[in-house]
PDB file of C-alpha atoms in Angstrom:
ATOM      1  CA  UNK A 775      85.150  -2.466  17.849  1.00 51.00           C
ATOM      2  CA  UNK A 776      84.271  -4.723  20.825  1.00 54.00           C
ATOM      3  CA  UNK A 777      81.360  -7.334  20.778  1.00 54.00           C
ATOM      4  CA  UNK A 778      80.047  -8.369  23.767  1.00 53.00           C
ATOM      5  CA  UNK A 779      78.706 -12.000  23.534  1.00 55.00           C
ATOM      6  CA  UNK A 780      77.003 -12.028  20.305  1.00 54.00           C
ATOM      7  CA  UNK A 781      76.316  -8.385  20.072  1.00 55.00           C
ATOM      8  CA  UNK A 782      78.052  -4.947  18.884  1.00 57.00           C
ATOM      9  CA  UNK A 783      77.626  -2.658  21.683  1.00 56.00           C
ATOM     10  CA  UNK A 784      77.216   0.688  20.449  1.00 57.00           C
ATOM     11  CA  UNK A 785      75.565   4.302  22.429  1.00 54.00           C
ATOM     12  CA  UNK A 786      71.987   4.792  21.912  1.00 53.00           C
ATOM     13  CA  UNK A 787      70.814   8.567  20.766  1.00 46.00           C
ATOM     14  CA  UNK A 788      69.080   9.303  23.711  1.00 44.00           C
ATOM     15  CA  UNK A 789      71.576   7.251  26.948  1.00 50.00           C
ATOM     16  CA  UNK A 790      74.421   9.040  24.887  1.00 54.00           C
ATOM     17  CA  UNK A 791      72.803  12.424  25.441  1.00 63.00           C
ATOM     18  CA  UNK A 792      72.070  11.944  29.168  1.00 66.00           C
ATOM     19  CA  UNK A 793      75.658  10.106  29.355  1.00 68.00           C
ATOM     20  CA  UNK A 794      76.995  13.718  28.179  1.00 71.00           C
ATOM     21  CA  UNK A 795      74.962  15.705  30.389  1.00 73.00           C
ATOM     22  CA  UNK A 796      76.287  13.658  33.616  1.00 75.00           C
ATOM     23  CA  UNK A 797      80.083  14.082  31.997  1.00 76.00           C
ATOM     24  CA  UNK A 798      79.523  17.492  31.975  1.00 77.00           C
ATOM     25  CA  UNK A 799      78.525  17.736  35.771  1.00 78.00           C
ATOM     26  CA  UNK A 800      80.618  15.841  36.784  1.00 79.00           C
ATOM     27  CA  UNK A 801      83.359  17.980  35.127  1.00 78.00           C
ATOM     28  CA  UNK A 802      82.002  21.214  37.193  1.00 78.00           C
ATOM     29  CA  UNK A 803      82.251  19.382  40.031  1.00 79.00           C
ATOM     30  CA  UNK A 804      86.287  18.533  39.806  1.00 78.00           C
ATOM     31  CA  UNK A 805      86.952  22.059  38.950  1.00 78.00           C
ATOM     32  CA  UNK A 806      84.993  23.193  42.047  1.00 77.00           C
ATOM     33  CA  UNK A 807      86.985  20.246  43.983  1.00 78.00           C
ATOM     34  CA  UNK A 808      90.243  21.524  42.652  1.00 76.00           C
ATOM     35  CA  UNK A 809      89.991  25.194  43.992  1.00 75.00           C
ATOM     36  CA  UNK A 810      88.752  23.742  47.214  1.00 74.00           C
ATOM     37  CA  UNK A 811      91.801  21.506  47.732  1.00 74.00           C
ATOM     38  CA  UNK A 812      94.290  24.579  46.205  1.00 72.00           C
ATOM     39  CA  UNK A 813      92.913  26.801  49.263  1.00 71.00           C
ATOM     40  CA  UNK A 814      93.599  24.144  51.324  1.00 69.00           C
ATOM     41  CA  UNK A 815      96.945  22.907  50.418  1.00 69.00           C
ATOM     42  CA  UNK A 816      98.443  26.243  51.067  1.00 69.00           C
ATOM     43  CA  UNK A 817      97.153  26.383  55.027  1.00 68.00           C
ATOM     44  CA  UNK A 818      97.828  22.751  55.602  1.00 67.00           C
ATOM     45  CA  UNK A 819     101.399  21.404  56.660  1.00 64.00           C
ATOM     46  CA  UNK A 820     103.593  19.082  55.209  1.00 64.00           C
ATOM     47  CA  UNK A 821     102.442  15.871  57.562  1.00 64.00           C
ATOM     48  CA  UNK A 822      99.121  15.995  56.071  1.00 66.00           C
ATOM     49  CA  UNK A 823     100.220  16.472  52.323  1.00 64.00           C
ATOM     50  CA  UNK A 824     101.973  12.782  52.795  1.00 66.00           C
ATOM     51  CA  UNK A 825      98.504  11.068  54.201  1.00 67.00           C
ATOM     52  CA  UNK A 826      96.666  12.891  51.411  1.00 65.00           C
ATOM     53  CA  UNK A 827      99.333  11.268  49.482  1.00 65.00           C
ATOM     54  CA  UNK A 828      98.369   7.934  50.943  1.00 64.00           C
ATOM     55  CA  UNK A 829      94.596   8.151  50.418  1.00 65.00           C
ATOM     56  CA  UNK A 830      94.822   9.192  46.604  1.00 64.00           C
ATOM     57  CA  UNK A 831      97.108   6.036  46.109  1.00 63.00           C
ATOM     58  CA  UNK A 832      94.273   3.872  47.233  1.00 63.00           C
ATOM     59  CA  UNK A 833      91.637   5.947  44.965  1.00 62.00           C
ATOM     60  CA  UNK A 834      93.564   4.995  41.744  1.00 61.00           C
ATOM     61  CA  UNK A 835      93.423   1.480  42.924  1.00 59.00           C
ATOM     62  CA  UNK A 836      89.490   1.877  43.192  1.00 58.00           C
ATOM     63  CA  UNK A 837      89.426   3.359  39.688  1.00 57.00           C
ATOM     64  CA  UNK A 838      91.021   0.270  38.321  1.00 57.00           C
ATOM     65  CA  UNK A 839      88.966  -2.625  39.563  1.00 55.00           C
ATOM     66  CA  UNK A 840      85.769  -0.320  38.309  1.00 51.00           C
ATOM     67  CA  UNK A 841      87.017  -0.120  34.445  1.00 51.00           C
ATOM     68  CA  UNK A 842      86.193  -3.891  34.235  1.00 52.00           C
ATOM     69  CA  UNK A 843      82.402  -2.852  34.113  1.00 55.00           C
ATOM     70  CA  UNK A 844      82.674  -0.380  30.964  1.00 57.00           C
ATOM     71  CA  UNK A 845      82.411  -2.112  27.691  1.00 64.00           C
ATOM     72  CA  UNK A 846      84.156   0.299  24.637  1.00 64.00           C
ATOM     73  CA  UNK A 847      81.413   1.505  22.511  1.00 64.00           C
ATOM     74  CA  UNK A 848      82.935   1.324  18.545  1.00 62.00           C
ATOM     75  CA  UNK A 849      81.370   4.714  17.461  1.00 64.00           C
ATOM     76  CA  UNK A 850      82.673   6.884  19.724  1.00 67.00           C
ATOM     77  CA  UNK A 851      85.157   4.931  21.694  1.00 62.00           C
ATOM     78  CA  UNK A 852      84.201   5.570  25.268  1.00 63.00           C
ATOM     79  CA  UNK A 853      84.060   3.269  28.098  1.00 60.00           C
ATOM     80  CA  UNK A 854      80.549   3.318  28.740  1.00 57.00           C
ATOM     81  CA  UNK A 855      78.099   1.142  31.712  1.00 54.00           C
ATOM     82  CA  UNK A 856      76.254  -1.771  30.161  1.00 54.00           C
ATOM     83  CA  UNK A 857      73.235  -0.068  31.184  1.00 50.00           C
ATOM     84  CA  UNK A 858      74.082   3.015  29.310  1.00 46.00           C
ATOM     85  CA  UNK A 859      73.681   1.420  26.056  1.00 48.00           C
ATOM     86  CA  UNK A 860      72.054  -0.135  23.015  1.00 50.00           C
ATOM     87  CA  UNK A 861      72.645  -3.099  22.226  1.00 51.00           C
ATOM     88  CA  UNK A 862      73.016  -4.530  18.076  1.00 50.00           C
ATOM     89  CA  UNK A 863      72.567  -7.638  17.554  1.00 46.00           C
ATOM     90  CA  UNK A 864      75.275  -8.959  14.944  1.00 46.00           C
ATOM     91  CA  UNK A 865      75.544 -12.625  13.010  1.00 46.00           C
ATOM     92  CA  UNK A 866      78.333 -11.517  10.788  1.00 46.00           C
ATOM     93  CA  UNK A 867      80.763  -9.096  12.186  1.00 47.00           C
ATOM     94  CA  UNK A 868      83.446 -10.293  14.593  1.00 47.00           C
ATOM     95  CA  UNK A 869      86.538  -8.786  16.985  1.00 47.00           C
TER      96      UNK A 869
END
């Protein structure tokens, strides 16, 4: 369970359902991506395959500084945007 300032956060019924939906796309669109870039990896030569290399490198460290924005929602344990949820107000619980 995480609180955040004086509140649990938790997923709200309905952002949880659209937070699903956009999973879900965005899921089709890696696989899609991925049989792109097999095609591709069999024409291309071995020069490129070390700047592709390169570029992914610097992806990963994009990912990283972005997971400071997600707050861990206790039901379901998913990083989630602040916007994407509801918040509960709590006087009792704690971390």
């Amino acid at each position: 369970m995480q609180i955040w300032g004086d509140h649990i956060v938790s997923c709200g019924d309905s952002s949880s359902s659209k937070a699903k939906k956009k999973k879900k796309k965005k899921k089709k669109k890696k696989k899609k991506k991925k049989k792109k870039k097999k095609k591709k990896k069999k024409k291309k030569k071995k020069k490129k395959k070390k700047k592709k290399k390169k570029k992914k490198k610097k992806k990963k460290k994009k990912k990283k500084k972005n997971k400071k924005k997600y707050i861990i929602c206790h039901e379901c344990k998913r990083g989630r945007k602040t916007t994407a949820m509801t918040v509960i107000s709590t006087s009792t619980q704690q971390q």
